[in-house]
Amino acid sequence: MIDRTQVLHVAKLARLQLTEAEVGQMSTELSSILGHIEKLNELDLGDVPPTAHVVATDGTLRPDEVRESLEPAVAFAQAPDIADDGFRVPSPQA
């Protein structure tokens, strides 16, 4: 069972402000989640190979080949603002 102190510690790390009712609710919910994880830990996975993806994949991508691209006039045709043969975009705000 996750107690109040542990919930408050996790909330602080996550920078969350919880009401007393939410602390109780989170304690119950987190305890339930950890209970489900404990059930998963009971599985015998000794002969199951580790995987990085749930679907078998060989990790290949398409070949990186030079292909024709748009002519600049076509690419800039609907651009709201262009400058020096490029798209002008607003500068990020600090």
mmCIF file with all atom_site columns, C-alpha atoms in Angstrom:
data_model
loop_
_atom_site.group_PDB
_atom_site.id
_atom_site.type_symbol
_atom_site.label_atom_id
_atom_site.label_alt_id
_atom_site.label_comp_id
_atom_site.label_asym_id
_atom_site.label_entity_id
_atom_site.label_seq_id
_atom_site.pdbx_PDB_ins_code
_atom_site.Cartn_x
_atom_site.Cartn_y
_atom_site.Cartn_z
_atom_site.occupancy
_atom_site.B_iso_or_equiv
_atom_site.pdbx_formal_charge
_atom_site.auth_seq_id
_atom_site.auth_comp_id
_atom_site.auth_asym_id
_atom_site.auth_atom_id
_atom_site.pdbx_PDB_model_num
ATOM 1  C CA . MET A 1 1  ? 0.000  0.000   0.000   1.00 0.00 ? 1  MET A CA 1
ATOM 2  C CA . ILE A 1 2  ? 1.323  3.421   -0.971  1.00 0.00 ? 2  ILE A CA 1
ATOM 3  C CA . ASP A 1 3  ? 0.998  5.705   2.026   1.00 0.00 ? 3  ASP A CA 1
ATOM 4  C CA . ARG A 1 4  ? 0.308  9.436   2.264   1.00 0.00 ? 4  ARG A CA 1
ATOM 5  C CA . THR A 1 5  ? 4.007  10.327  2.655   1.00 0.00 ? 5  THR A CA 1
ATOM 6  C CA . GLN A 1 6  ? 4.942  8.484   -0.530  1.00 0.00 ? 6  GLN A CA 1
ATOM 7  C CA . VAL A 1 7  ? 2.114  10.119  -2.485  1.00 0.00 ? 7  VAL A CA 1
ATOM 8  C CA . LEU A 1 8  ? 3.193  13.563  -1.291  1.00 0.00 ? 8  LEU A CA 1
ATOM 9  C CA . HIS A 1 9  ? 6.796  12.794  -2.226  1.00 0.00 ? 9  HIS A CA 1
ATOM 10 C CA . VAL A 1 10 ? 5.830  11.733  -5.773  1.00 0.00 ? 10 VAL A CA 1
ATOM 11 C CA . ALA A 1 11 ? 3.532  14.766  -6.077  1.00 0.00 ? 11 ALA A CA 1
ATOM 12 C CA . LYS A 1 12 ? 6.403  17.047  -5.066  1.00 0.00 ? 12 LYS A CA 1
ATOM 13 C CA . LEU A 1 13 ? 8.718  15.456  -7.643  1.00 0.00 ? 13 LEU A CA 1
ATOM 14 C CA . ALA A 1 14 ? 6.028  15.930  -10.295 1.00 0.00 ? 14 ALA A CA 1
ATOM 15 C CA . ARG A 1 15 ? 5.366  19.464  -9.040  1.00 0.00 ? 15 ARG A CA 1
ATOM 16 C CA . LEU A 1 16 ? 1.719  18.680  -8.360  1.00 0.00 ? 16 LEU A CA 1
ATOM 17 C CA . GLN A 1 17 ? -0.375 20.232  -5.648  1.00 0.00 ? 17 GLN A CA 1
ATOM 18 C CA . LEU A 1 18 ? -2.898 17.706  -4.397  1.00 0.00 ? 18 LEU A CA 1
ATOM 19 C CA . THR A 1 19 ? -5.862 18.242  -2.114  1.00 0.00 ? 19 THR A CA 1
ATOM 20 C CA . GLU A 1 20 ? -6.320 15.865  0.820   1.00 0.00 ? 20 GLU A CA 1
ATOM 21 C CA . ALA A 1 21 ? -9.023 14.037  -1.133  1.00 0.00 ? 21 ALA A CA 1
ATOM 22 C CA . GLU A 1 22 ? -6.670 13.640  -4.098  1.00 0.00 ? 22 GLU A CA 1
ATOM 23 C CA . VAL A 1 23 ? -3.897 12.315  -1.831  1.00 0.00 ? 23 VAL A CA 1
ATOM 24 C CA . GLY A 1 24 ? -6.226 9.560   -0.633  1.00 0.00 ? 24 GLY A CA 1
ATOM 25 C CA . GLN A 1 25 ? -7.399 8.792   -4.152  1.00 0.00 ? 25 GLN A CA 1
ATOM 26 C CA . MET A 1 26 ? -3.835 8.690   -5.508  1.00 0.00 ? 26 MET A CA 1
ATOM 27 C CA . SER A 1 27 ? -2.771 6.380   -2.690  1.00 0.00 ? 27 SER A CA 1
ATOM 28 C CA . THR A 1 28 ? -5.498 3.928   -3.656  1.00 0.00 ? 28 THR A CA 1
ATOM 29 C CA . GLU A 1 29 ? -4.871 4.203   -7.402  1.00 0.00 ? 29 GLU A CA 1
ATOM 30 C CA . LEU A 1 30 ? -1.076 3.936   -7.183  1.00 0.00 ? 30 LEU A CA 1
ATOM 31 C CA . SER A 1 31 ? -1.388 0.926   -4.881  1.00 0.00 ? 31 SER A CA 1
ATOM 32 C CA . SER A 1 32 ? -3.702 -0.720  -7.417  1.00 0.00 ? 32 SER A CA 1
ATOM 33 C CA . ILE A 1 33 ? -1.263 -0.054  -10.265 1.00 0.00 ? 33 ILE A CA 1
ATOM 34 C CA . LEU A 1 34 ? 1.634  -1.508  -8.295  1.00 0.00 ? 34 LEU A CA 1
ATOM 35 C CA . GLY A 1 35 ? -0.511 -4.536  -7.502  1.00 0.00 ? 35 GLY A CA 1
ATOM 36 C CA . HIS A 1 36 ? -0.989 -5.172  -11.225 1.00 0.00 ? 36 HIS A CA 1
ATOM 37 C CA . ILE A 1 37 ? 2.752  -4.815  -11.802 1.00 0.00 ? 37 ILE A CA 1
ATOM 38 C CA . GLU A 1 38 ? 3.422  -7.361  -9.062  1.00 0.00 ? 38 GLU A CA 1
ATOM 39 C CA . LYS A 1 39 ? 1.160  -9.815  -10.891 1.00 0.00 ? 39 LYS A CA 1
ATOM 40 C CA . LEU A 1 40 ? 3.261  -9.301  -14.032 1.00 0.00 ? 40 LEU A CA 1
ATOM 41 C CA . ASN A 1 41 ? 6.416  -9.972  -12.021 1.00 0.00 ? 41 ASN A CA 1
ATOM 42 C CA . GLU A 1 42 ? 5.040  -13.438 -11.195 1.00 0.00 ? 42 GLU A CA 1
ATOM 43 C CA . LEU A 1 43 ? 5.258  -14.503 -14.857 1.00 0.00 ? 43 LEU A CA 1
ATOM 44 C CA . ASP A 1 44 ? 8.043  -16.889 -15.835 1.00 0.00 ? 44 ASP A CA 1
ATOM 45 C CA . LEU A 1 45 ? 9.761  -15.103 -18.702 1.00 0.00 ? 45 LEU A CA 1
ATOM 46 C CA . GLY A 1 46 ? 13.045 -17.004 -18.527 1.00 0.00 ? 46 GLY A CA 1
ATOM 47 C CA . ASP A 1 47 ? 12.866 -18.312 -22.091 1.00 0.00 ? 47 ASP A CA 1
ATOM 48 C CA . VAL A 1 48 ? 11.304 -15.205 -23.643 1.00 0.00 ? 48 VAL A CA 1
ATOM 49 C CA . PRO A 1 49 ? 13.928 -13.229 -25.582 1.00 0.00 ? 49 PRO A CA 1
ATOM 50 C CA . PRO A 1 50 ? 14.184 -9.509  -24.847 1.00 0.00 ? 50 PRO A CA 1
ATOM 51 C CA . THR A 1 51 ? 12.630 -7.305  -27.505 1.00 0.00 ? 51 THR A CA 1
ATOM 52 C CA . ALA A 1 52 ? 12.651 -3.644  -28.375 1.00 0.00 ? 52 ALA A CA 1
ATOM 53 C CA . HIS A 1 53 ? 9.332  -3.767  -30.219 1.00 0.00 ? 53 HIS A CA 1
ATOM 54 C CA . VAL A 1 54 ? 6.167  -5.809  -29.798 1.00 0.00 ? 54 VAL A CA 1
ATOM 55 C CA . VAL A 1 55 ? 6.040  -6.665  -33.496 1.00 0.00 ? 55 VAL A CA 1
ATOM 56 C CA . ALA A 1 56 ? 8.897  -8.512  -35.179 1.00 0.00 ? 56 ALA A CA 1
ATOM 57 C CA . THR A 1 57 ? 10.873 -6.093  -37.310 1.00 0.00 ? 57 THR A CA 1
ATOM 58 C CA . ASP A 1 58 ? 14.285 -6.179  -38.911 1.00 0.00 ? 58 ASP A CA 1
ATOM 59 C CA . GLY A 1 59 ? 14.791 -2.452  -38.328 1.00 0.00 ? 59 GLY A CA 1
ATOM 60 C CA . THR A 1 60 ? 15.401 -1.615  -41.954 1.00 0.00 ? 60 THR A CA 1
ATOM 61 C CA . LEU A 1 61 ? 14.399 1.641   -43.552 1.00 0.00 ? 61 LEU A CA 1
ATOM 62 C CA . ARG A 1 62 ? 14.096 2.548   -47.175 1.00 0.00 ? 62 ARG A CA 1
ATOM 63 C CA . PRO A 1 63 ? 17.380 3.214   -48.979 1.00 0.00 ? 63 PRO A CA 1
ATOM 64 C CA . ASP A 1 64 ? 18.622 6.769   -48.729 1.00 0.00 ? 64 ASP A CA 1
ATOM 65 C CA . GLU A 1 65 ? 18.631 7.787   -52.373 1.00 0.00 ? 65 GLU A CA 1
ATOM 66 C CA . VAL A 1 66 ? 18.775 11.157  -54.063 1.00 0.00 ? 66 VAL A CA 1
ATOM 67 C CA . ARG A 1 67 ? 15.450 11.895  -55.736 1.00 0.00 ? 67 ARG A CA 1
ATOM 68 C CA . GLU A 1 68 ? 13.943 14.840  -57.547 1.00 0.00 ? 68 GLU A CA 1
ATOM 69 C CA . SER A 1 69 ? 12.403 17.493  -55.367 1.00 0.00 ? 69 SER A CA 1
ATOM 70 C CA . LEU A 1 70 ? 10.110 20.449  -55.952 1.00 0.00 ? 70 LEU A CA 1
ATOM 71 C CA . GLU A 1 71 ? 11.277 23.379  -57.955 1.00 0.00 ? 71 GLU A CA 1
ATOM 72 C CA . PRO A 1 72 ? 11.772 26.421  -55.667 1.00 0.00 ? 72 PRO A CA 1
ATOM 73 C CA . ALA A 1 73 ? 8.981  28.347  -57.428 1.00 0.00 ? 73 ALA A CA 1
ATOM 74 C CA . VAL A 1 74 ? 6.528  25.539  -56.692 1.00 0.00 ? 74 VAL A CA 1
ATOM 75 C CA . ALA A 1 75 ? 7.692  25.167  -53.074 1.00 0.00 ? 75 ALA A CA 1
ATOM 76 C CA . PHE A 1 76 ? 7.403  28.911  -52.397 1.00 0.00 ? 76 PHE A CA 1
ATOM 77 C CA . ALA A 1 77 ? 4.160  29.424  -54.345 1.00 0.00 ? 77 ALA A CA 1
ATOM 78 C CA . GLN A 1 78 ? 1.909  29.371  -51.261 1.00 0.00 ? 78 GLN A CA 1
ATOM 79 C CA . ALA A 1 79 ? 4.456  30.503  -48.671 1.00 0.00 ? 79 ALA A CA 1
ATOM 80 C CA . PRO A 1 80 ? 3.271  33.567  -46.758 1.00 0.00 ? 80 PRO A CA 1
ATOM 81 C CA . ASP A 1 81 ? 6.793  35.028  -46.534 1.00 0.00 ? 81 ASP A CA 1
ATOM 82 C CA . ILE A 1 82 ? 10.052 34.110  -48.261 1.00 0.00 ? 82 ILE A CA 1
ATOM 83 C CA . ALA A 1 83 ? 13.522 35.588  -47.978 1.00 0.00 ? 83 ALA A CA 1
ATOM 84 C CA . ASP A 1 84 ? 16.887 34.627  -49.458 1.00 0.00 ? 84 ASP A CA 1
ATOM 85 C CA . ASP A 1 85 ? 15.443 31.557  -51.199 1.00 0.00 ? 85 ASP A CA 1
ATOM 86 C CA . GLY A 1 86 ? 13.969 30.214  -47.962 1.00 0.00 ? 86 GLY A CA 1
ATOM 87 C CA . PHE A 1 87 ? 10.846 30.304  -45.821 1.00 0.00 ? 87 PHE A CA 1
ATOM 88 C CA . ARG A 1 88 ? 10.765 33.185  -43.343 1.00 0.00 ? 88 ARG A CA 1
ATOM 89 C CA . VAL A 1 89 ? 9.323  32.166  -39.987 1.00 0.00 ? 89 VAL A CA 1
ATOM 90 C CA . PRO A 1 90 ? 8.727  34.164  -36.820 1.00 0.00 ? 90 PRO A CA 1
ATOM 91 C CA . SER A 1 91 ? 11.574 34.113  -34.335 1.00 0.00 ? 91 SER A CA 1
ATOM 92 C CA . PRO A 1 92 ? 10.885 32.111  -31.172 1.00 0.00 ? 92 PRO A CA 1
ATOM 93 C CA . GLN A 1 93 ? 9.794  34.119  -28.183 1.00 0.00 ? 93 GLN A CA 1
ATOM 94 C CA . ALA A 1 94 ? 12.089 33.995  -25.166 1.00 0.00 ? 94 ALA A CA 1
#
